[in-house]
Amino acid sequence: MNVKGYIAIRRAFSVYRSAMGPASRITFDEYALMTHLALSEEPLRATDLARYQNVLRPTMTHRTSHLADKGLIKREDGTVDRRNVMCALTKGGRDFLAESSKDMVVTLHEGGSLSQVEPPRFLAYVHTMGAAQVSSLDMCLLGVHVLSGQEDTRTSVVNLVGLLGLLQPTVSMSLKTLVERGLLEREGTTVHLTEEGQAKVDALLRTISKLTVPHGLYVS
């Protein structure tokens, strides 16, 4: 994948998520987890899900518990090892994937990138992207990188909100944290990457460039 396509997918999700009520919101990683379950004909072990997203078991327990609390997946103890929780999509979860992806591709098409992608293929992109952990802080760094390469475009909070689809408080807080960590520097209302920030962006770009969506993969 290229970075603009990656950001376009994440932006479509963020715009949709922002319109949801706080009690209904899930993270991009949790949404990707649902696509992984949708591709399986059988329930999957929590350990397998953790391996898919390259996270520790406690992190996966939190994610699957959150999705289960919202009725999007079901969690059941394994028949052999009760510590090995089995997870599967509920009908509500499958319906949510179908309906939400339709709304997200509308946003994706408006952005101009990946304009021919339909919902099942959109979810395939999400599934592939779900294997790489990219936080909101990372997204802001990528946004600064992209905006810095555009003529006559300031790397301001407003422009980052428009590019990433994140809520303004999220962007403002992320920029503050990135400045404190020495990855960004402020000049008035604009920001730019430090040497350390550019190194982080380069690593993110390498990760994204390795993400390949199989040609025949569709999630429905």
PDB file of N, CA, C and O in Angstrom, residues 77-138:
ATOM      1  N   ASP A  77     -15.537 -19.883  26.512  1.00  0.00           N
ATOM      2  CA  ASP A  77     -14.377 -20.639  26.966  1.00  0.00           C
ATOM      3  C   ASP A  77     -14.139 -21.837  26.058  1.00  0.00           C
ATOM      4  O   ASP A  77     -15.088 -22.473  25.580  1.00  0.00           O
ATOM      5  N   GLY A  78     -12.869 -22.160  25.822  1.00  0.00           N
ATOM      6  CA  GLY A  78     -12.535 -23.321  25.016  1.00  0.00           C
ATOM      7  C   GLY A  78     -12.952 -24.611  25.700  1.00  0.00           C
ATOM      8  O   GLY A  78     -12.994 -24.689  26.934  1.00  0.00           O
ATOM      9  N   THR A  79     -13.270 -25.617  24.917  1.00  0.00           N
ATOM     10  CA  THR A  79     -13.732 -26.887  25.486  1.00  0.00           C
ATOM     11  C   THR A  79     -12.607 -27.666  26.154  1.00  0.00           C
ATOM     12  O   THR A  79     -12.846 -28.442  27.073  1.00  0.00           O
ATOM     13  N   VAL A  80     -11.369 -27.469  25.702  1.00  0.00           N
ATOM     14  CA  VAL A  80     -10.224 -28.181  26.268  1.00  0.00           C
ATOM     15  C   VAL A  80      -9.517 -27.313  27.308  1.00  0.00           C
ATOM     16  O   VAL A  80      -9.264 -27.743  28.432  1.00  0.00           O
ATOM     17  N   ASP A  81      -9.206 -26.097  26.954  1.00  0.00           N
ATOM     18  CA  ASP A  81      -8.503 -25.178  27.841  1.00  0.00           C
ATOM     19  C   ASP A  81      -9.369 -23.950  28.047  1.00  0.00           C
ATOM     20  O   ASP A  81      -9.570 -23.164  27.128  1.00  0.00           O
ATOM     21  N   ARG A  82      -9.901 -23.767  29.252  1.00  0.00           N
ATOM     22  CA  ARG A  82     -10.809 -22.657  29.515  1.00  0.00           C
ATOM     23  C   ARG A  82     -10.123 -21.300  29.370  1.00  0.00           C
ATOM     24  O   ARG A  82     -10.793 -20.282  29.207  1.00  0.00           O
ATOM     25  N   ARG A  83      -8.797 -21.287  29.402  1.00  0.00           N
ATOM     26  CA  ARG A  83      -8.085 -20.026  29.201  1.00  0.00           C
ATOM     27  C   ARG A  83      -8.080 -19.633  27.729  1.00  0.00           C
ATOM     28  O   ARG A  83      -7.829 -18.468  27.410  1.00  0.00           O
ATOM     29  N   ASN A  84      -8.331 -20.590  26.854  1.00  0.00           N
ATOM     30  CA  ASN A  84      -8.315 -20.323  25.429  1.00  0.00           C
ATOM     31  C   ASN A  84      -9.712 -19.921  24.970  1.00  0.00           C
ATOM     32  O   ASN A  84     -10.512 -20.744  24.546  1.00  0.00           O
ATOM     33  N   VAL A  85     -10.024 -18.652  25.079  1.00  0.00           N
ATOM     34  CA  VAL A  85     -11.339 -18.150  24.728  1.00  0.00           C
ATOM     35  C   VAL A  85     -11.536 -18.225  23.216  1.00  0.00           C
ATOM     36  O   VAL A  85     -10.646 -17.879  22.437  1.00  0.00           O
ATOM     37  N   MET A  86     -12.706 -18.692  22.802  1.00  0.00           N
ATOM     38  CA  MET A  86     -13.060 -18.773  21.388  1.00  0.00           C
ATOM     39  C   MET A  86     -13.949 -17.584  21.030  1.00  0.00           C
ATOM     40  O   MET A  86     -14.870 -17.234  21.776  1.00  0.00           O
ATOM     41  N   CYS A  87     -13.681 -16.971  19.898  1.00  0.00           N
ATOM     42  CA  CYS A  87     -14.404 -15.767  19.495  1.00  0.00           C
ATOM     43  C   CYS A  87     -15.021 -15.947  18.107  1.00  0.00           C
ATOM     44  O   CYS A  87     -14.425 -16.580  17.229  1.00  0.00           O
ATOM     45  N   ALA A  88     -16.214 -15.380  17.929  1.00  0.00           N
ATOM     46  CA  ALA A  88     -16.895 -15.437  16.636  1.00  0.00           C
ATOM     47  C   ALA A  88     -17.779 -14.200  16.500  1.00  0.00           C
ATOM     48  O   ALA A  88     -18.222 -13.620  17.500  1.00  0.00           O
ATOM     49  N   LEU A  89     -18.028 -13.795  15.256  1.00  0.00           N
ATOM     50  CA  LEU A  89     -18.948 -12.689  15.018  1.00  0.00           C
ATOM     51  C   LEU A  89     -20.367 -13.098  15.368  1.00  0.00           C
ATOM     52  O   LEU A  89     -20.771 -14.239  15.153  1.00  0.00           O
ATOM     53  N   THR A  90     -21.128 -12.167  15.896  1.00  0.00           N
ATOM     54  CA  THR A  90     -22.565 -12.370  16.045  1.00  0.00           C
ATOM     55  C   THR A  90     -23.242 -11.908  14.757  1.00  0.00           C
ATOM     56  O   THR A  90     -22.600 -11.290  13.889  1.00  0.00           O
ATOM     57  N   LYS A  91     -24.517 -12.180  14.622  1.00  0.00           N
ATOM     58  CA  LYS A  91     -25.263 -11.679  13.466  1.00  0.00           C
ATOM     59  C   LYS A  91     -25.236 -10.157  13.472  1.00  0.00           C
ATOM     60  O   LYS A  91     -25.076  -9.516  12.420  1.00  0.00           O
ATOM     61  N   GLY A  92     -25.352  -9.574  14.678  1.00  0.00           N
ATOM     62  CA  GLY A  92     -25.288  -8.120  14.772  1.00  0.00           C
ATOM     63  C   GLY A  92     -23.945  -7.581  14.317  1.00  0.00           C
ATOM     64  O   GLY A  92     -23.869  -6.527  13.678  1.00  0.00           O
ATOM     65  N   GLY A  93     -22.875  -8.309  14.625  1.00  0.00           N
ATOM     66  CA  GLY A  93     -21.553  -7.899  14.196  1.00  0.00           C
ATOM     67  C   GLY A  93     -21.387  -7.967  12.691  1.00  0.00           C
ATOM     68  O   GLY A  93     -20.823  -7.061  12.064  1.00  0.00           O
ATOM     69  N   ARG A  94     -21.909  -9.032  12.105  1.00  0.00           N
ATOM     70  CA  ARG A  94     -21.814  -9.176  10.645  1.00  0.00           C
ATOM     71  C   ARG A  94     -22.638  -8.097   9.949  1.00  0.00           C
ATOM     72  O   ARG A  94     -22.218  -7.531   8.928  1.00  0.00           O
ATOM     73  N   ASP A  95     -23.816  -7.815  10.497  1.00  0.00           N
ATOM     74  CA  ASP A  95     -24.656  -6.756   9.927  1.00  0.00           C
ATOM     75  C   ASP A  95     -23.975  -5.398  10.058  1.00  0.00           C
ATOM     76  O   ASP A  95     -24.037  -4.566   9.143  1.00  0.00           O
ATOM     77  N   PHE A  96     -23.309  -5.185  11.192  1.00  0.00           N
ATOM     78  CA  PHE A  96     -22.603  -3.926  11.403  1.00  0.00           C
ATOM     79  C   PHE A  96     -21.486  -3.746  10.380  1.00  0.00           C
ATOM     80  O   PHE A  96     -21.303  -2.649   9.827  1.00  0.00           O
ATOM     81  N   LEU A  97     -20.729  -4.792  10.108  1.00  0.00           N
ATOM     82  CA  LEU A  97     -19.681  -4.704   9.095  1.00  0.00           C
ATOM     83  C   LEU A  97     -20.266  -4.336   7.734  1.00  0.00           C
ATOM     84  O   LEU A  97     -19.732  -3.472   7.026  1.00  0.00           O
ATOM     85  N   ALA A  98     -21.357  -4.983   7.380  1.00  0.00           N
ATOM     86  CA  ALA A  98     -21.965  -4.752   6.069  1.00  0.00           C
ATOM     87  C   ALA A  98     -22.468  -3.319   5.933  1.00  0.00           C
ATOM     88  O   ALA A  98     -22.207  -2.646   4.921  1.00  0.00           O
ATOM     89  N   GLU A  99     -23.187  -2.839   6.953  1.00  0.00           N
ATOM     90  CA  GLU A  99     -23.784  -1.511   6.874  1.00  0.00           C
ATOM     91  C   GLU A  99     -22.741  -0.410   7.017  1.00  0.00           C
ATOM     92  O   GLU A  99     -22.768   0.594   6.286  1.00  0.00           O
ATOM     93  N   SER A 100     -21.826  -0.563   7.957  1.00  0.00           N
ATOM     94  CA  SER A 100     -20.827   0.484   8.186  1.00  0.00           C
ATOM     95  C   SER A 100     -19.896   0.627   6.992  1.00  0.00           C
ATOM     96  O   SER A 100     -19.507   1.748   6.632  1.00  0.00           O
ATOM     97  N   SER A 101     -19.540  -0.472   6.366  1.00  0.00           N
ATOM     98  CA  SER A 101     -18.618  -0.399   5.222  1.00  0.00           C
ATOM     99  C   SER A 101     -19.258   0.337   4.047  1.00  0.00           C
ATOM    100  O   SER A 101     -18.565   1.031   3.297  1.00  0.00           O
ATOM    101  N   LYS A 102     -20.577   0.224   3.900  1.00  0.00           N
ATOM    102  CA  LYS A 102     -21.266   0.974   2.839  1.00  0.00           C
ATOM    103  C   LYS A 102     -21.121   2.472   3.063  1.00  0.00           C
ATOM    104  O   LYS A 102     -20.878   3.238   2.129  1.00  0.00           O
ATOM    105  N   ASP A 103     -21.282   2.900   4.318  1.00  0.00           N
ATOM    106  CA  ASP A 103     -21.137   4.320   4.634  1.00  0.00           C
ATOM    107  C   ASP A 103     -19.695   4.778   4.487  1.00  0.00           C
ATOM    108  O   ASP A 103     -19.431   5.895   4.026  1.00  0.00           O
ATOM    109  N   MET A 104     -18.759   3.922   4.858  1.00  0.00           N
ATOM    110  CA  MET A 104     -17.353   4.321   4.802  1.00  0.00           C
ATOM    111  C   MET A 104     -16.856   4.485   3.374  1.00  0.00           C
ATOM    112  O   MET A 104     -16.048   5.373   3.100  1.00  0.00           O
ATOM    113  N   VAL A 105     -17.320   3.658   2.448  1.00  0.00           N
ATOM    114  CA  VAL A 105     -16.836   3.803   1.074  1.00  0.00           C
ATOM    115  C   VAL A 105     -17.366   5.090   0.441  1.00  0.00           C
ATOM    116  O   VAL A 105     -16.739   5.632  -0.474  1.00  0.00           O
ATOM    117  N   VAL A 106     -18.504   5.596   0.921  1.00  0.00           N
ATOM    118  CA  VAL A 106     -18.993   6.892   0.437  1.00  0.00           C
ATOM    119  C   VAL A 106     -17.976   7.978   0.772  1.00  0.00           C
ATOM    120  O   VAL A 106     -17.609   8.801  -0.074  1.00  0.00           O
ATOM    121  N   THR A 107     -17.494   7.980   2.012  1.00  0.00           N
ATOM    122  CA  THR A 107     -16.459   8.922   2.420  1.00  0.00           C
ATOM    123  C   THR A 107     -15.181   8.695   1.636  1.00  0.00           C
ATOM    124  O   THR A 107     -14.511   9.641   1.210  1.00  0.00           O
ATOM    125  N   LEU A 108     -14.840   7.434   1.425  1.00  0.00           N
ATOM    126  CA  LEU A 108     -13.626   7.090   0.676  1.00  0.00           C
ATOM    127  C   LEU A 108     -13.708   7.632  -0.748  1.00  0.00           C
ATOM    128  O   LEU A 108     -12.761   8.227  -1.267  1.00  0.00           O
ATOM    129  N   HIS A 109     -14.862   7.475  -1.392  1.00  0.00           N
ATOM    130  CA  HIS A 109     -15.029   7.928  -2.769  1.00  0.00           C
ATOM    131  C   HIS A 109     -14.985   9.450  -2.856  1.00  0.00           C
ATOM    132  O   HIS A 109     -14.448  10.013  -3.814  1.00  0.00           O
ATOM    133  N   GLU A 110     -15.528  10.122  -1.827  1.00  0.00           N
ATOM    134  CA  GLU A 110     -15.506  11.587  -1.824  1.00  0.00           C
ATOM    135  C   GLU A 110     -14.078  12.105  -1.745  1.00  0.00           C
ATOM    136  O   GLU A 110     -13.767  13.158  -2.276  1.00  0.00           O
ATOM    137  N   GLY A 111     -13.212  11.338  -1.075  1.00  0.00           N
ATOM    138  CA  GLY A 111     -11.822  11.749  -0.932  1.00  0.00           C
ATOM    139  C   GLY A 111     -11.013  11.579  -2.202  1.00  0.00           C
ATOM    140  O   GLY A 111      -9.922  12.116  -2.325  1.00  0.00           O
ATOM    141  N   GLY A 112     -11.514  10.805  -3.159  1.00  0.00           N
ATOM    142  CA  GLY A 112     -10.848  10.651  -4.441  1.00  0.00           C
ATOM    143  C   GLY A 112      -9.868   9.504  -4.513  1.00  0.00           C
ATOM    144  O   GLY A 112      -9.532   9.032  -5.596  1.00  0.00           O
ATOM    145  N   SER A 113      -9.381   9.014  -3.368  1.00  0.00           N
ATOM    146  CA  SER A 113      -8.428   7.908  -3.380  1.00  0.00           C
ATOM    147  C   SER A 113      -9.172   6.582  -3.290  1.00  0.00           C
ATOM    148  O   SER A 113     -10.168   6.473  -2.571  1.00  0.00           O
ATOM    149  N   LEU A 114      -8.720   5.586  -4.040  1.00  0.00           N
ATOM    150  CA  LEU A 114      -9.371   4.272  -4.057  1.00  0.00           C
ATOM    151  C   LEU A 114     -10.856   4.407  -4.395  1.00  0.00           C
ATOM    152  O   LEU A 114     -11.715   3.757  -3.797  1.00  0.00           O
ATOM    153  N   SER A 115     -11.162   5.250  -5.370  1.00  0.00           N
ATOM    154  CA  SER A 115     -12.553   5.611  -5.659  1.00  0.00           C
ATOM    155  C   SER A 115     -13.387   4.468  -6.229  1.00  0.00           C
ATOM    156  O   SER A 115     -14.612   4.564  -6.256  1.00  0.00           O
ATOM    157  N   GLN A 116     -12.758   3.397  -6.656  1.00  0.00           N
ATOM    158  CA  GLN A 116     -13.511   2.278  -7.228  1.00  0.00           C
ATOM    159  C   GLN A 116     -13.755   1.149  -6.229  1.00  0.00           C
ATOM    160  O   GLN A 116     -14.353   0.131  -6.566  1.00  0.00           O
ATOM    161  N   VAL A 117     -13.287   1.317  -5.003  1.00  0.00           N
ATOM    162  CA  VAL A 117     -13.385   0.247  -4.011  1.00  0.00           C
ATOM    163  C   VAL A 117     -14.818   0.107  -3.516  1.00  0.00           C
ATOM    164  O   VAL A 117     -15.462   1.087  -3.133  1.00  0.00           O
ATOM    165  N   GLU A 118     -15.328  -1.126  -3.514  1.00  0.00           N
ATOM    166  CA  GLU A 118     -16.660  -1.433  -2.995  1.00  0.00           C
ATOM    167  C   GLU A 118     -16.532  -2.005  -1.582  1.00  0.00           C
ATOM    168  O   GLU A 118     -15.446  -2.414  -1.162  1.00  0.00           O
ATOM    169  N   PRO A 119     -17.652  -2.056  -0.814  1.00  0.00           N
ATOM    170  CA  PRO A 119     -17.580  -2.462   0.595  1.00  0.00           C
ATOM    171  C   PRO A 119     -16.812  -3.747   0.889  1.00  0.00           C
ATOM    172  O   PRO A 119     -15.959  -3.743   1.788  1.00  0.00           O
ATOM    173  N   PRO A 120     -17.044  -4.876   0.181  1.00  0.00           N
ATOM    174  CA  PRO A 120     -16.299  -6.096   0.521  1.00  0.00           C
ATOM    175  C   PRO A 120     -14.785  -5.943   0.319  1.00  0.00           C
ATOM    176  O   PRO A 120     -13.996  -6.508   1.078  1.00  0.00           O
ATOM    177  N   ARG A 121     -14.403  -5.164  -0.683  1.00  0.00           N
ATOM    178  CA  ARG A 121     -12.977  -4.939  -0.917  1.00  0.00           C
ATOM    179  C   ARG A 121     -12.423  -3.943   0.106  1.00  0.00           C
ATOM    180  O   ARG A 121     -11.279  -4.078   0.556  1.00  0.00           O
ATOM    181  N   PHE A 122     -13.222  -2.955   0.471  1.00  0.00           N
ATOM    182  CA  PHE A 122     -12.826  -2.016   1.522  1.00  0.00           C
ATOM    183  C   PHE A 122     -12.486  -2.765   2.806  1.00  0.00           C
ATOM    184  O   PHE A 122     -11.479  -2.500   3.451  1.00  0.00           O
ATOM    185  N   LEU A 123     -13.341  -3.723   3.174  1.00  0.00           N
ATOM    186  CA  LEU A 123     -13.101  -4.508   4.390  1.00  0.00           C
ATOM    187  C   LEU A 123     -11.853  -5.377   4.255  1.00  0.00           C
ATOM    188  O   LEU A 123     -11.185  -5.657   5.250  1.00  0.00           O
ATOM    189  N   ALA A 124     -11.536  -5.785   3.030  1.00  0.00           N
ATOM    190  CA  ALA A 124     -10.297  -6.542   2.813  1.00  0.00           C
ATOM    191  C   ALA A 124      -9.084  -5.659   3.084  1.00  0.00           C
ATOM    192  O   ALA A 124      -8.079  -6.110   3.657  1.00  0.00           O
ATOM    193  N   TYR A 125      -9.164  -4.391   2.690  1.00  0.00           N
ATOM    194  CA  TYR A 125      -8.090  -3.444   3.007  1.00  0.00           C
ATOM    195  C   TYR A 125      -7.957  -3.296   4.521  1.00  0.00           C
ATOM    196  O   TYR A 125      -6.851  -3.305   5.063  1.00  0.00           O
ATOM    197  N   VAL A 126      -9.097  -3.144   5.193  1.00  0.00           N
ATOM    198  CA  VAL A 126      -9.081  -2.999   6.652  1.00  0.00           C
ATOM    199  C   VAL A 126      -8.422  -4.218   7.299  1.00  0.00           C
ATOM    200  O   VAL A 126      -7.611  -4.094   8.217  1.00  0.00           O
ATOM    201  N   HIS A 127      -8.771  -5.404   6.796  1.00  0.00           N
ATOM    202  CA  HIS A 127      -8.207  -6.630   7.358  1.00  0.00           C
ATOM    203  C   HIS A 127      -6.690  -6.646   7.223  1.00  0.00           C
ATOM    204  O   HIS A 127      -5.967  -6.980   8.161  1.00  0.00           O
ATOM    205  N   THR A 128      -6.183  -6.294   6.065  1.00  0.00           N
ATOM    206  CA  THR A 128      -4.738  -6.270   5.855  1.00  0.00           C
ATOM    207  C   THR A 128      -4.074  -5.228   6.745  1.00  0.00           C
ATOM    208  O   THR A 128      -3.026  -5.480   7.353  1.00  0.00           O
ATOM    209  N   MET A 129      -4.695  -4.057   6.861  1.00  0.00           N
ATOM    210  CA  MET A 129      -4.137  -2.984   7.664  1.00  0.00           C
ATOM    211  C   MET A 129      -4.175  -3.318   9.150  1.00  0.00           C
ATOM    212  O   MET A 129      -3.355  -2.822   9.928  1.00  0.00           O
ATOM    213  N   GLY A 130      -5.104  -4.172   9.556  1.00  0.00           N
ATOM    214  CA  GLY A 130      -5.239  -4.529  10.963  1.00  0.00           C
ATOM    215  C   GLY A 130      -4.064  -5.304  11.519  1.00  0.00           C
ATOM    216  O   GLY A 130      -3.911  -5.417  12.738  1.00  0.00           O
ATOM    217  N   ALA A 131      -3.227  -5.832  10.646  1.00  0.00           N
ATOM    218  CA  ALA A 131      -2.054  -6.582  11.101  1.00  0.00           C
ATOM    219  C   ALA A 131      -0.901  -5.663  11.489  1.00  0.00           C
ATOM    220  O   ALA A 131       0.092  -6.118  12.059  1.00  0.00           O
ATOM    221  N   ALA A 132      -1.031  -4.363  11.183  1.00  0.00           N
ATOM    222  CA  ALA A 132       0.013  -3.388  11.523  1.00  0.00           C
ATOM    223  C   ALA A 132      -0.542  -2.417  12.555  1.00  0.00           C
ATOM    224  O   ALA A 132      -1.584  -1.807  12.338  1.00  0.00           O
ATOM    225  N   GLN A 133       0.124  -2.302  13.673  1.00  0.00           N
ATOM    226  CA  GLN A 133      -0.337  -1.421  14.739  1.00  0.00           C
ATOM    227  C   GLN A 133       0.127   0.010  14.470  1.00  0.00           C
ATOM    228  O   GLN A 133       1.314   0.314  14.562  1.00  0.00           O
ATOM    229  N   VAL A 134      -0.824   0.872  14.113  1.00  0.00           N
ATOM    230  CA  VAL A 134      -0.535   2.283  13.836  1.00  0.00           C
ATOM    231  C   VAL A 134      -1.492   3.121  14.678  1.00  0.00           C
ATOM    232  O   VAL A 134      -2.698   3.105  14.443  1.00  0.00           O
ATOM    233  N   SER A 135      -0.968   3.834  15.648  1.00  0.00           N
ATOM    234  CA  SER A 135      -1.776   4.569  16.610  1.00  0.00           C
ATOM    235  C   SER A 135      -2.217   5.921  16.068  1.00  0.00           C
ATOM    236  O   SER A 135      -1.786   6.355  14.987  1.00  0.00           O
ATOM    237  N   SER A 136      -3.045   6.620  16.830  1.00  0.00           N
ATOM    238  CA  SER A 136      -3.462   7.971  16.438  1.00  0.00           C
ATOM    239  C   SER A 136      -2.259   8.917  16.425  1.00  0.00           C
ATOM    240  O   SER A 136      -2.196   9.842  15.599  1.00  0.00           O
ATOM    241  N   LEU A 137      -1.302   8.693  17.317  1.00  0.00           N
ATOM    242  CA  LEU A 137      -0.064   9.483  17.288  1.00  0.00           C
ATOM    243  C   LEU A 137       0.681   9.252  15.973  1.00  0.00           C
ATOM    244  O   LEU A 137       1.165  10.194  15.334  1.00  0.00           O
ATOM    245  N   ASP A 138       0.782   7.996  15.582  1.00  0.00           N
ATOM    246  CA  ASP A 138       1.443   7.657  14.318  1.00  0.00           C
ATOM    247  C   ASP A 138       0.710   8.290  13.140  1.00  0.00           C
ATOM    248  O   ASP A 138       1.340   8.784  12.193  1.00  0.00           O
TER     249      ASP A 138
END
